[in-house]
PDB file of C-alpha atoms in Angstrom:
ATOM      1  CA  MET L   1       0.145   0.205  -0.058  1.00 43.00           C
ATOM      2  CA  GLY L   2       0.464   3.754  -0.463  1.00 45.00           C
ATOM      3  CA  LYS L   3       1.853   6.122   2.304  1.00 49.00           C
ATOM      4  CA  ALA L   4      -1.040   7.968   3.216  1.00 50.00           C
ATOM      5  CA  LYS L   5      -1.561  11.035   2.289  1.00 63.00           C
ATOM      6  CA  LYS L   6      -0.839  13.961   5.303  1.00 81.00           C
ATOM      7  CA  ASN L   7      -3.759  15.711   6.531  1.00 84.00           C
ATOM      8  CA  TYR L   8      -2.908  19.145   6.159  1.00 91.00           C
ATOM      9  CA  SER L   9      -6.738  21.150   7.751  1.00 91.00           C
ATOM     10  CA  ASN L  10      -6.927  18.763  10.604  1.00 92.00           C
ATOM     11  CA  ARG L  11      -4.065  19.175  12.561  1.00 95.00           C
ATOM     12  CA  PRO L  12      -4.051  18.167  16.268  1.00 96.00           C
ATOM     13  CA  THR L  13      -2.105  20.325  19.056  1.00 97.00           C
ATOM     14  CA  SER L  14       0.986  18.429  19.225  1.00 97.00           C
ATOM     15  CA  THR L  15       1.368  20.626  15.219  1.00 96.00           C
ATOM     16  CA  PHE L  16       1.790  23.545  17.136  1.00 97.00           C
ATOM     17  CA  ASN L  17       4.715  22.476  18.764  1.00 97.00           C
ATOM     18  CA  LYS L  18       8.536  24.425  19.442  1.00 97.00           C
ATOM     19  CA  TYR L  19       9.608  22.896  16.132  1.00 98.00           C
ATOM     20  CA  ARG L  20       6.993  25.703  14.324  1.00 98.00           C
ATOM     21  CA  ALA L  21       7.198  27.717  16.882  1.00 98.00           C
ATOM     22  CA  PHE L  22      11.228  28.175  16.514  1.00 98.00           C
ATOM     23  CA  PHE L  23      11.026  27.961  12.583  1.00 98.00           C
ATOM     24  CA  GLN L  24       8.305  31.287  12.695  1.00 98.00           C
ATOM     25  CA  ILE L  25      10.073  33.371  14.942  1.00 98.00           C
ATOM     26  CA  LEU L  26      13.117  32.905  12.283  1.00 98.00           C
ATOM     27  CA  VAL L  27      11.270  33.404   9.666  1.00 98.00           C
ATOM     28  CA  CYS L  28       9.164  36.159  10.277  1.00 98.00           C
ATOM     29  CA  LYS L  29      10.433  38.688  13.671  1.00 97.00           C
ATOM     30  CA  TYR L  30      14.248  38.218  12.007  1.00 97.00           C
ATOM     31  CA  PHE L  31      13.771  37.599   8.250  1.00 97.00           C
ATOM     32  CA  TYR L  32      10.555  38.806   7.714  1.00 97.00           C
ATOM     33  CA  MET L  33      10.721  41.989  10.229  1.00 97.00           C
ATOM     34  CA  ILE L  34      14.322  43.277   8.374  1.00 96.00           C
ATOM     35  CA  ARG L  35      12.790  43.900   5.644  1.00 95.00           C
ATOM     36  CA  LEU L  36       9.264  45.131   7.335  1.00 97.00           C
ATOM     37  CA  LYS L  37      11.889  47.773   9.143  1.00 96.00           C
ATOM     38  CA  LEU L  38      14.035  48.535   6.301  1.00 97.00           C
ATOM     39  CA  VAL L  39      11.922  49.170   3.572  1.00 97.00           C
ATOM     40  CA  TYR L  40       9.014  49.275   4.859  1.00 97.00           C
ATOM     41  CA  ARG L  41       9.516  51.560   8.411  1.00 97.00           C
ATOM     42  CA  LEU L  42       7.260  49.366   9.196  1.00 98.00           C
ATOM     43  CA  LYS L  43       4.761  51.444  12.318  1.00 98.00           C
ATOM     44  CA  VAL L  44       2.892  49.092  14.818  1.00 98.00           C
ATOM     45  CA  GLU L  45       0.678  50.942  17.457  1.00 98.00           C
ATOM     46  CA  GLY L  46      -1.921  49.201  19.963  1.00 98.00           C
ATOM     47  CA  LEU L  47       0.319  46.105  21.091  1.00 98.00           C
ATOM     48  CA  GLU L  48      -0.997  47.290  24.593  1.00 98.00           C
ATOM     49  CA  ASN L  49      -4.217  45.408  23.889  1.00 98.00           C
ATOM     50  CA  VAL L  50      -2.825  41.789  22.407  1.00 98.00           C
ATOM     51  CA  PRO L  51      -4.922  39.702  25.596  1.00 98.00           C
ATOM     52  CA  LYS L  52      -1.905  37.794  27.734  1.00 96.00           C
ATOM     53  CA  ASP L  53      -3.566  34.678  27.007  1.00 96.00           C
ATOM     54  CA  ASN L  54      -4.620  33.168  23.817  1.00 96.00           C
ATOM     55  CA  ALA L  55      -8.861  33.062  23.933  1.00 97.00           C
ATOM     56  CA  TYR L  56      -8.802  35.237  20.787  1.00 98.00           C
ATOM     57  CA  ILE L  57      -8.618  35.435  17.872  1.00 98.00           C
ATOM     58  CA  VAL L  58      -6.462  37.842  15.527  1.00 98.00           C
ATOM     59  CA  CYS L  59      -8.317  39.073  12.953  1.00 98.00           C
ATOM     60  CA  PRO L  60      -6.963  41.783  10.455  1.00 98.00           C
ATOM     61  CA  ASN L  61      -7.664  43.161   7.195  1.00 98.00           C
ATOM     62  CA  HIS L  62      -6.215  41.899   3.948  1.00 96.00           C
ATOM     63  CA  LEU L  63      -4.403  43.915   1.570  1.00 97.00           C
ATOM     64  CA  SER L  64      -1.386  41.718   0.311  1.00 96.00           C
ATOM     65  CA  THR L  65       0.646  38.482   0.740  1.00 94.00           C
ATOM     66  CA  LEU L  66       2.675  40.086   2.888  1.00 96.00           C
ATOM     67  CA  ASP L  67       0.321  40.592   5.214  1.00 97.00           C
ATOM     68  CA  PRO L  68       0.531  37.231   7.658  1.00 97.00           C
ATOM     69  CA  PRO L  69       4.373  37.139   7.512  1.00 97.00           C
ATOM     70  CA  MET L  70       4.680  40.255   9.134  1.00 98.00           C
ATOM     71  CA  VAL L  71       0.775  39.384  11.366  1.00 98.00           C
ATOM     72  CA  ALA L  72       2.795  36.797  12.695  1.00 98.00           C
ATOM     73  CA  ALA L  73       5.752  39.202  13.133  1.00 98.00           C
ATOM     74  CA  ILE L  74       4.677  42.024  15.511  1.00 98.00           C
ATOM     75  CA  MET L  75       1.554  39.135  17.816  1.00 98.00           C
ATOM     76  CA  PRO L  76       3.600  38.540  21.171  1.00 97.00           C
ATOM     77  CA  ARG L  77       2.512  34.482  20.936  1.00 98.00           C
ATOM     78  CA  ARG L  78       3.148  32.384  16.946  1.00 98.00           C
ATOM     79  CA  VAL L  79      -0.043  32.526  14.799  1.00 98.00           C
ATOM     80  CA  SER L  80      -1.592  29.548  13.241  1.00 98.00           C
ATOM     81  CA  PHE L  81      -3.574  31.434   9.343  1.00 97.00           C
ATOM     82  CA  MET L  82      -5.785  28.832   7.271  1.00 92.00           C
ATOM     83  CA  ALA L  83      -4.670  28.950   4.172  1.00 91.00           C
ATOM     84  CA  LYS L  84      -6.805  27.737   1.339  1.00 89.00           C
ATOM     85  CA  LYS L  85      -6.299  24.168   0.672  1.00 90.00           C
ATOM     86  CA  GLU L  86      -4.525  24.157  -3.123  1.00 91.00           C
ATOM     87  CA  LEU L  87      -1.379  26.245  -1.087  1.00 91.00           C
ATOM     88  CA  PHE L  88      -0.691  22.511  -0.121  1.00 93.00           C
ATOM     89  CA  ASP L  89      -0.664  20.600  -3.656  1.00 91.00           C
ATOM     90  CA  ILE L  90       2.252  22.510  -4.047  1.00 92.00           C
ATOM     91  CA  ARG L  91       5.641  20.809  -2.907  1.00 90.00           C
ATOM     92  CA  PHE L  92       7.515  23.421  -1.662  1.00 93.00           C
ATOM     93  CA  LEU L  93       5.266  25.947  -1.059  1.00 94.00           C
ATOM     94  CA  ARG L  94       3.191  23.094   1.096  1.00 95.00           C
ATOM     95  CA  TRP L  95       6.337  23.064   3.645  1.00 95.00           C
ATOM     96  CA  TRP L  96       7.085  25.822   3.423  1.00 96.00           C
ATOM     97  CA  ILE L  97       3.547  27.299   5.446  1.00 96.00           C
ATOM     98  CA  ASP L  98       3.220  24.275   7.381  1.00 96.00           C
ATOM     99  CA  TRP L  99       6.220  24.378   8.734  1.00 97.00           C
ATOM    100  CA  LEU L 100       5.224  28.477   9.378  1.00 97.00           C
ATOM    101  CA  GLY L 101       2.111  26.780  11.788  1.00 97.00           C
ATOM    102  CA  ALA L 102      -0.615  27.268   8.859  1.00 97.00           C
ATOM    103  CA  PHE L 103      -3.464  24.905   8.604  1.00 96.00           C
ATOM    104  CA  ALA L 104      -5.487  23.581   5.120  1.00 94.00           C
ATOM    105  CA  VAL L 105      -8.998  25.114   4.312  1.00 91.00           C
ATOM    106  CA  ASN L 106     -11.977  24.992   1.888  1.00 80.00           C
ATOM    107  CA  ARG L 107     -12.486  28.745   1.290  1.00 69.00           C
ATOM    108  CA  GLU L 108     -16.115  27.000   0.524  1.00 67.00           C
ATOM    109  CA  SER L 109     -16.735  25.669   3.242  1.00 68.00           C
ATOM    110  CA  LEU L 110     -15.381  25.690   7.062  1.00 71.00           C
ATOM    111  CA  GLY L 111     -15.718  22.044   8.059  1.00 81.00           C
ATOM    112  CA  PRO L 112     -15.433  19.576  11.227  1.00 90.00           C
ATOM    113  CA  SER L 113     -11.272  19.731  10.437  1.00 91.00           C
ATOM    114  CA  THR L 114     -11.813  23.446  10.755  1.00 92.00           C
ATOM    115  CA  ILE L 115     -13.500  23.520  14.012  1.00 93.00           C
ATOM    116  CA  LYS L 116     -11.447  20.271  15.435  1.00 96.00           C
ATOM    117  CA  THR L 117      -8.094  22.743  14.027  1.00 96.00           C
ATOM    118  CA  VAL L 118      -8.971  25.343  15.933  1.00 97.00           C
ATOM    119  CA  LEU L 119     -10.018  24.298  19.202  1.00 97.00           C
ATOM    120  CA  ASN L 120      -6.868  22.269  19.215  1.00 97.00           C
ATOM    121  CA  ILE L 121      -5.104  25.547  19.139  1.00 98.00           C
ATOM    122  CA  LYS L 122      -6.719  27.241  21.784  1.00 97.00           C
ATOM    123  CA  LYS L 123      -5.043  24.227  23.517  1.00 97.00           C
ATOM    124  CA  SER L 124      -1.887  24.624  22.784  1.00 97.00           C
ATOM    125  CA  GLU L 125       0.063  28.042  23.391  1.00 96.00           C
ATOM    126  CA  TRP L 126      -1.229  29.268  19.525  1.00 98.00           C
ATOM    127  CA  VAL L 127      -3.331  32.126  18.770  1.00 98.00           C
ATOM    128  CA  PHE L 128      -6.046  31.338  15.314  1.00 98.00           C
ATOM    129  CA  GLY L 129      -5.435  33.945  13.079  1.00 98.00           C
ATOM    130  CA  ILE L 130      -8.031  34.992   9.946  1.00 96.00           C
ATOM    131  CA  PHE L 131      -8.670  37.176   7.128  1.00 96.00           C
ATOM    132  CA  PRO L 132     -12.309  38.050   7.566  1.00 95.00           C
ATOM    133  CA  GLN L 133     -12.377  39.015   3.905  1.00 93.00           C
ATOM    134  CA  GLY L 134     -11.107  35.592   3.098  1.00 81.00           C
ATOM    135  CA  THR L 135      -8.921  37.198  -0.271  1.00 86.00           C
ATOM    136  CA  ARG L 136      -7.008  40.114  -0.575  1.00 89.00           C
ATOM    137  CA  GLY L 137      -9.294  43.561  -1.382  1.00 88.00           C
ATOM    138  CA  GLU L 138      -8.815  47.106  -2.820  1.00 90.00           C
ATOM    139  CA  PRO L 139      -6.801  49.346  -0.865  1.00 93.00           C
ATOM    140  CA  GLY L 140      -9.154  52.107   0.709  1.00 95.00           C
ATOM    141  CA  THR L 141     -12.090  49.662   1.132  1.00 95.00           C
ATOM    142  CA  ILE L 142     -13.053  46.173   3.221  1.00 95.00           C
ATOM    143  CA  SER L 143     -15.199  44.293   1.362  1.00 94.00           C
ATOM    144  CA  ASN L 144     -15.619  40.824   0.953  1.00 91.00           C
ATOM    145  CA  ILE L 145     -16.258  39.537   3.995  1.00 94.00           C
ATOM    146  CA  SER L 146     -17.036  36.257   5.188  1.00 91.00           C
ATOM    147  CA  LYS L 147     -18.634  35.403   8.547  1.00 92.00           C
ATOM    148  CA  GLY L 148     -17.117  31.777   8.616  1.00 92.00           C
ATOM    149  CA  PHE L 149     -14.377  34.286  11.314  1.00 95.00           C
ATOM    150  CA  ALA L 150     -17.447  34.821  14.152  1.00 97.00           C
ATOM    151  CA  GLY L 151     -18.522  31.374  13.918  1.00 95.00           C
ATOM    152  CA  LEU L 152     -15.575  29.945  15.187  1.00 95.00           C
ATOM    153  CA  ALA L 153     -15.335  32.889  18.106  1.00 97.00           C
ATOM    154  CA  LYS L 154     -18.067  31.459  19.173  1.00 97.00           C
ATOM    155  CA  ILE L 155     -17.399  27.763  19.493  1.00 96.00           C
ATOM    156  CA  THR L 156     -14.345  28.512  20.449  1.00 96.00           C
ATOM    157  CA  LYS L 157     -15.363  31.374  22.545  1.00 97.00           C
ATOM    158  CA  CYS L 158     -13.010  33.554  21.882  1.00 98.00           C
ATOM    159  CA  ALA L 159     -12.859  37.393  21.876  1.00 98.00           C
ATOM    160  CA  VAL L 160     -12.130  38.750  18.325  1.00 98.00           C
ATOM    161  CA  LEU L 161      -8.664  41.066  17.945  1.00 98.00           C
ATOM    162  CA  PRO L 162      -9.662  43.591  15.640  1.00 98.00           C
ATOM    163  CA  VAL L 163      -5.907  44.355  13.255  1.00 98.00           C
ATOM    164  CA  GLY L 164      -6.285  47.184  10.803  1.00 98.00           C
ATOM    165  CA  ILE L 165      -3.229  47.071   8.034  1.00 98.00           C
ATOM    166  CA  VAL L 166      -2.302  50.214   4.959  1.00 98.00           C
ATOM    167  CA  GLY L 167       0.329  49.882   2.969  1.00 97.00           C
ATOM    168  CA  THR L 168       1.131  45.924   2.692  1.00 97.00           C
ATOM    169  CA  ASN L 169      -0.725  46.630  -1.357  1.00 95.00           C
ATOM    170  CA  GLU L 170       2.648  49.050  -2.924  1.00 93.00           C
ATOM    171  CA  VAL L 171       5.219  46.545  -3.789  1.00 90.00           C
ATOM    172  CA  LYS L 172       8.576  48.430  -2.601  1.00 93.00           C
ATOM    173  CA  ARG L 173      12.324  47.377  -3.097  1.00 90.00           C
ATOM    174  CA  LEU L 174      14.666  50.163  -1.574  1.00 95.00           C
ATOM    175  CA  PRO L 175      15.233  51.100   1.396  1.00 95.00           C
ATOM    176  CA  PHE L 176      13.175  53.064   3.209  1.00 95.00           C
ATOM    177  CA  SER L 177      10.453  53.464   0.233  1.00 96.00           C
ATOM    178  CA  GLY L 178       7.601  51.973   1.463  1.00 96.00           C
ATOM    179  CA  GLN L 179       5.357  52.997   4.312  1.00 97.00           C
ATOM    180  CA  ILE L 180       3.276  49.887   6.792  1.00 98.00           C
ATOM    181  CA  THR L 181       0.860  51.293   9.625  1.00 98.00           C
ATOM    182  CA  VAL L 182      -0.576  48.285  11.227  1.00 98.00           C
ATOM    183  CA  LYS L 183      -2.585  49.582  14.732  1.00 98.00           C
ATOM    184  CA  ILE L 184      -4.241  46.613  16.837  1.00 98.00           C
ATOM    185  CA  GLY L 185      -7.830  47.481  17.965  1.00 98.00           C
ATOM    186  CA  LYS L 186      -9.541  46.591  21.478  1.00 98.00           C
ATOM    187  CA  PRO L 187     -10.486  43.216  21.422  1.00 98.00           C
ATOM    188  CA  ILE L 188     -14.448  42.733  20.968  1.00 98.00           C
ATOM    189  CA  PRO L 189     -15.387  40.157  23.815  1.00 97.00           C
ATOM    190  CA  TYR L 190     -16.991  37.262  23.004  1.00 96.00           C
ATOM    191  CA  SER L 191     -20.226  36.878  21.577  1.00 96.00           C
ATOM    192  CA  ASP L 192     -23.297  34.396  20.120  1.00 96.00           C
ATOM    193  CA  ASP L 193     -24.854  36.533  18.184  1.00 98.00           C
ATOM    194  CA  THR L 194     -21.969  36.220  15.511  1.00 97.00           C
ATOM    195  CA  ASP L 195     -24.007  39.578  13.545  1.00 97.00           C
ATOM    196  CA  SER L 196     -23.053  41.965  16.841  1.00 98.00           C
ATOM    197  CA  VAL L 197     -19.501  40.333  16.214  1.00 98.00           C
ATOM    198  CA  VAL L 198     -19.231  41.180  12.320  1.00 98.00           C
ATOM    199  CA  SER L 199     -20.822  44.501  12.513  1.00 98.00           C
ATOM    200  CA  LYS L 200     -18.105  45.625  15.578  1.00 98.00           C
ATOM    201  CA  TRP L 201     -15.860  43.969  13.134  1.00 98.00           C
ATOM    202  CA  ILE L 202     -16.302  46.256  11.117  1.00 98.00           C
ATOM    203  CA  ASP L 203     -16.431  49.538  12.181  1.00 98.00           C
ATOM    204  CA  ALA L 204     -13.306  48.935  14.551  1.00 98.00           C
ATOM    205  CA  ILE L 205     -10.976  48.390  10.819  1.00 98.00           C
ATOM    206  CA  GLN L 206     -13.196  51.539   9.480  1.00 98.00           C
ATOM    207  CA  ASP L 207     -12.158  53.422  12.934  1.00 98.00           C
ATOM    208  CA  LEU L 208      -8.191  52.093  13.282  1.00 98.00           C
ATOM    209  CA  THR L 209      -7.314  52.501   8.639  1.00 98.00           C
ATOM    210  CA  GLY L 210      -9.711  54.499   7.599  1.00 97.00           C
ATOM    211  CA  PHE L 211     -11.136  52.368   4.881  1.00 97.00           C
ATOM    212  CA  LYS L 212     -14.777  52.195   3.754  1.00 97.00           C
ATOM    213  CA  TYR L 213     -16.359  49.264   4.325  1.00 96.00           C
ATOM    214  CA  ILE L 214     -19.028  48.327   1.401  1.00 92.00           C
ATOM    215  CA  GLU L 215     -21.771  46.121   0.713  1.00 84.00           C
ATOM    216  CA  GLU L 216     -21.765  43.602  -1.156  1.00 69.00           C
ATOM    217  CA  ALA L 217     -25.265  44.781  -2.416  1.00 44.00           C
ATOM    218  CA  GLU L 218     -23.336  47.966  -3.072  1.00 37.00           C
ATOM    219  CA  GLU L 219     -20.278  46.206  -5.080  1.00 38.00           C
ATOM    220  CA  LYS L 220     -22.332  44.071  -7.662  1.00 35.00           C
ATOM    221  CA  ILE L 221     -24.306  47.679  -8.580  1.00 28.00           C
ATOM    222  CA  SER L 222     -20.737  49.185  -9.408  1.00 29.00           C
TER     223      SER L 222
END
Protein backbone atom coordinates (compact mmCIF):
# COMPACT_ATOMS: atom_id res chain seq x y z
CA MET A 1 0.00 0.00 0.00
CA GLY A 2 1.15 3.55 -0.74
CA LYS A 3 1.91 6.08 1.92
CA ALA A 4 -1.21 7.75 3.32
CA LYS A 5 -1.62 11.37 2.30
CA LYS A 6 -1.04 13.76 5.17
CA ASN A 7 -4.11 15.63 6.35
CA TYR A 8 -3.22 19.33 6.47
CA SER A 9 -6.70 20.46 7.50
CA ASN A 10 -7.22 18.46 10.70
CA ARG A 11 -4.16 19.32 12.79
CA PRO A 12 -3.67 18.00 16.34
CA THR A 13 -2.43 20.21 19.16
CA SER A 14 1.01 18.60 18.86
CA THR A 15 1.40 20.31 15.45
CA PHE A 16 1.76 23.67 17.21
CA ASN A 17 4.98 22.75 18.95
CA LYS A 18 8.28 24.42 19.85
CA TYR A 19 9.89 23.42 16.54
CA ARG A 20 7.32 25.21 14.39
CA ALA A 21 7.34 28.07 16.89
CA PHE A 22 11.11 28.41 16.45
CA PHE A 23 10.76 28.29 12.65
CA GLN A 24 8.06 30.98 12.65
CA ILE A 25 10.13 33.20 14.93
CA LEU A 26 13.20 32.76 12.73
CA VAL A 27 11.38 33.44 9.46
CA CYS A 28 8.89 36.10 10.55
CA LYS A 29 10.44 37.96 13.48
CA TYR A 30 13.91 38.06 11.93
CA PHE A 31 13.88 37.56 8.14
CA TYR A 32 10.60 39.36 7.40
CA MET A 33 11.00 41.97 10.13
CA ILE A 34 14.33 43.13 8.69
CA ARG A 35 12.62 43.77 5.36
CA LEU A 36 9.60 45.37 7.02
CA LYS A 37 11.73 47.78 9.03
CA LEU A 38 14.34 48.51 6.34
CA VAL A 39 12.10 48.84 3.28
CA TYR A 40 8.63 49.59 4.64
CA ARG A 41 9.40 51.57 7.81
CA LEU A 42 6.85 49.45 9.67
CA LYS A 43 4.97 51.27 12.40
CA VAL A 44 2.93 49.30 14.95
CA GLU A 45 0.40 50.78 17.36
CA GLY A 46 -1.81 49.17 19.99
CA LEU A 47 0.27 46.21 21.15
CA GLU A 48 -1.02 46.94 24.65
CA ASN A 49 -4.46 45.80 23.41
CA VAL A 50 -3.30 42.23 22.79
CA PRO A 51 -4.67 39.92 25.54
CA LYS A 52 -2.15 38.13 27.75
CA ASP A 53 -3.87 34.75 27.28
CA ASN A 54 -4.62 33.06 23.95
CA ALA A 55 -8.43 33.19 24.13
CA TYR A 56 -8.68 35.44 21.09
CA ILE A 57 -8.66 35.21 17.30
CA VAL A 58 -6.42 37.54 15.30
CA CYS A 59 -8.55 39.15 12.57
CA PRO A 60 -6.78 41.62 10.25
CA ASN A 61 -7.97 43.21 7.03
CA HIS A 62 -6.17 41.79 3.99
CA LEU A 63 -4.20 43.63 1.29
CA SER A 64 -1.17 41.50 0.40
CA THR A 65 0.61 38.15 0.68
CA LEU A 66 2.92 40.02 3.05
CA ASP A 67 0.14 40.28 5.65
CA PRO A 68 0.33 36.79 7.27
CA PRO A 69 4.09 36.75 8.01
CA MET A 70 3.95 40.40 9.08
CA VAL A 71 1.15 39.78 11.58
CA ALA A 72 2.98 36.68 12.83
CA ALA A 73 6.08 38.83 13.31
CA ILE A 74 4.19 41.46 15.29
CA MET A 75 2.10 39.27 17.60
CA PRO A 76 3.56 38.21 20.98
CA ARG A 77 2.33 34.63 20.45
CA ARG A 78 2.81 32.42 17.42
CA VAL A 79 -0.08 32.65 14.96
CA SER A 80 -1.60 29.82 12.93
CA PHE A 81 -3.37 31.11 9.82
CA MET A 82 -5.74 29.31 7.52
CA ALA A 83 -4.43 28.73 3.98
CA LYS A 84 -6.51 27.62 1.02
CA LYS A 85 -6.11 23.88 0.49
CA GLU A 86 -4.81 24.32 -3.07
CA LEU A 87 -1.57 25.80 -1.69
CA PHE A 88 -0.80 22.46 -0.02
CA ASP A 89 -0.72 20.79 -3.46
CA ILE A 90 2.52 22.65 -4.28
CA ARG A 91 5.43 20.68 -2.80
CA PHE A 92 7.84 23.36 -1.55
CA LEU A 93 5.08 25.79 -0.64
CA ARG A 94 3.33 23.00 1.31
CA TRP A 95 6.47 22.39 3.36
CA TRP A 96 7.02 26.11 3.90
CA ILE A 97 3.53 27.05 5.12
CA ASP A 98 3.18 23.83 7.10
CA TRP A 99 6.32 24.68 9.08
CA LEU A 100 5.08 28.24 9.54
CA GLY A 101 2.07 26.72 11.31
CA ALA A 102 -0.63 27.20 8.66
CA PHE A 103 -3.35 24.63 8.04
CA ALA A 104 -5.45 23.83 4.99
CA VAL A 105 -9.04 24.92 4.58
CA ASN A 106 -11.76 24.75 1.95
CA ARG A 107 -12.76 28.41 1.68
CA GLU A 108 -16.16 27.44 0.27
CA SER A 109 -17.08 25.52 3.43
CA LEU A 110 -15.54 25.54 6.91
CA GLY A 111 -15.98 21.87 7.80
CA PRO A 112 -15.59 19.90 11.07
CA SER A 113 -11.82 19.56 10.54
CA THR A 114 -11.44 23.35 10.60
CA ILE A 115 -13.33 23.60 13.88
CA LYS A 116 -11.27 20.79 15.42
CA THR A 117 -8.02 22.46 14.38
CA VAL A 118 -9.04 25.85 15.74
CA LEU A 119 -10.00 24.22 19.06
CA ASN A 120 -6.64 22.43 19.11
CA ILE A 121 -4.81 25.72 18.52
CA LYS A 122 -6.55 27.16 21.56
CA LYS A 123 -5.24 24.22 23.63
CA SER A 124 -1.69 25.14 22.61
CA GLU A 125 0.39 28.26 23.29
CA TRP A 126 -0.48 29.60 19.81
CA VAL A 127 -3.38 31.75 18.62
CA PHE A 128 -5.56 31.32 15.55
CA GLY A 129 -5.49 33.93 12.79
CA ILE A 130 -7.99 34.48 10.00
CA PHE A 131 -8.63 37.19 7.42
CA PRO A 132 -12.40 37.85 7.50
CA GLN A 133 -12.22 39.17 3.93
CA GLY A 134 -10.98 35.78 2.73
CA THR A 135 -9.13 37.26 -0.23
CA ARG A 136 -7.04 40.38 -0.69
CA GLY A 137 -9.12 43.55 -0.83
CA GLU A 138 -8.76 46.84 -2.63
CA PRO A 139 -6.84 49.53 -0.71
CA GLY A 140 -9.21 52.05 0.84
CA THR A 141 -12.14 49.65 1.05
CA ILE A 142 -13.34 46.75 3.20
CA SER A 143 -15.44 44.18 1.35
CA ASN A 144 -16.07 40.47 0.70
CA ILE A 145 -16.46 39.72 4.39
CA SER A 146 -17.35 36.19 5.46
CA LYS A 147 -19.08 35.64 8.80
CA GLY A 148 -17.07 32.45 9.35
CA PHE A 149 -14.61 34.16 11.70
CA ALA A 150 -17.43 35.21 14.03
CA GLY A 151 -18.82 31.67 13.98
CA LEU A 152 -15.43 30.23 14.93
CA ALA A 153 -15.10 32.82 17.70
CA LYS A 154 -18.48 31.72 19.04
CA ILE A 155 -17.61 28.01 18.91
CA THR A 156 -14.24 28.50 20.60
CA LYS A 157 -15.53 31.14 23.03
CA CYS A 158 -12.81 33.53 21.90
CA ALA A 159 -12.65 37.30 21.60
CA VAL A 160 -11.89 38.83 18.21
CA LEU A 161 -8.80 41.03 17.93
CA PRO A 162 -9.17 43.56 15.08
CA VAL A 163 -5.94 44.44 13.31
CA GLY A 164 -5.89 47.27 10.77
CA ILE A 165 -3.26 47.10 8.02
CA VAL A 166 -2.37 49.95 5.64
CA GLY A 167 0.38 49.95 3.01
CA THR A 168 1.28 46.30 2.34
CA ASN A 169 -0.28 46.44 -1.12
CA GLU A 170 2.50 48.72 -2.39
CA VAL A 171 5.45 46.59 -3.52
CA LYS A 172 8.69 48.34 -2.59
CA ARG A 173 12.32 47.23 -2.76
CA LEU A 174 14.47 50.28 -2.07
CA PRO A 175 15.31 51.06 1.57
CA PHE A 176 12.78 53.29 3.32
CA SER A 177 10.67 53.58 0.15
CA GLY A 178 7.49 52.17 1.65
CA GLN A 179 5.28 52.87 4.63
CA ILE A 180 3.24 50.24 6.48
CA THR A 181 1.09 51.05 9.49
CA VAL A 182 -0.47 48.35 11.64
CA LYS A 183 -2.94 49.35 14.34
CA ILE A 184 -4.26 46.80 16.83
CA GLY A 185 -7.67 47.59 18.24
CA LYS A 186 -9.28 46.59 21.51
CA PRO A 187 -10.58 42.99 21.60
CA ILE A 188 -14.21 42.45 20.68
CA PRO A 189 -15.53 40.33 23.58
CA TYR A 190 -16.88 36.82 23.02
CA SER A 191 -20.56 36.85 22.05
CA ASP A 192 -23.20 34.41 20.80
CA ASP A 193 -24.43 37.15 18.46
CA THR A 194 -22.23 36.61 15.39
CA ASP A 195 -23.86 39.44 13.41
CA SER A 196 -22.94 41.86 16.20
CA VAL A 197 -19.33 40.61 16.21
CA VAL A 198 -19.08 41.07 12.42
CA SER A 199 -20.52 44.59 12.67
CA LYS A 200 -18.12 45.54 15.48
CA TRP A 201 -15.15 44.16 13.51
CA ILE A 202 -16.12 46.25 10.46
CA ASP A 203 -16.45 49.37 12.61
CA ALA A 204 -13.09 48.69 14.27
CA ILE A 205 -11.26 48.13 10.98
CA GLN A 206 -12.75 51.31 9.52
CA ASP A 207 -11.51 53.26 12.56
CA LEU A 208 -8.06 51.62 12.47
CA THR A 209 -7.42 51.99 8.74
CA GLY A 210 -9.62 54.84 7.54
CA PHE A 211 -10.96 52.48 4.87
CA LYS A 212 -14.64 52.47 3.91
CA TYR A 213 -16.86 49.41 4.22
CA ILE A 214 -18.64 48.51 0.97
CA GLU A 215 -21.68 46.28 1.32
CA GLU A 216 -22.20 43.44 -1.17
CA ALA A 217 -25.23 45.14 -2.70
CA GLU A 218 -23.13 48.23 -3.41
CA GLU A 219 -20.40 46.09 -4.99
CA LYS A 220 -22.83 44.48 -7.44
CA ILE A 221 -24.15 47.85 -8.59
CA SER A 222 -20.67 49.31 -9.19
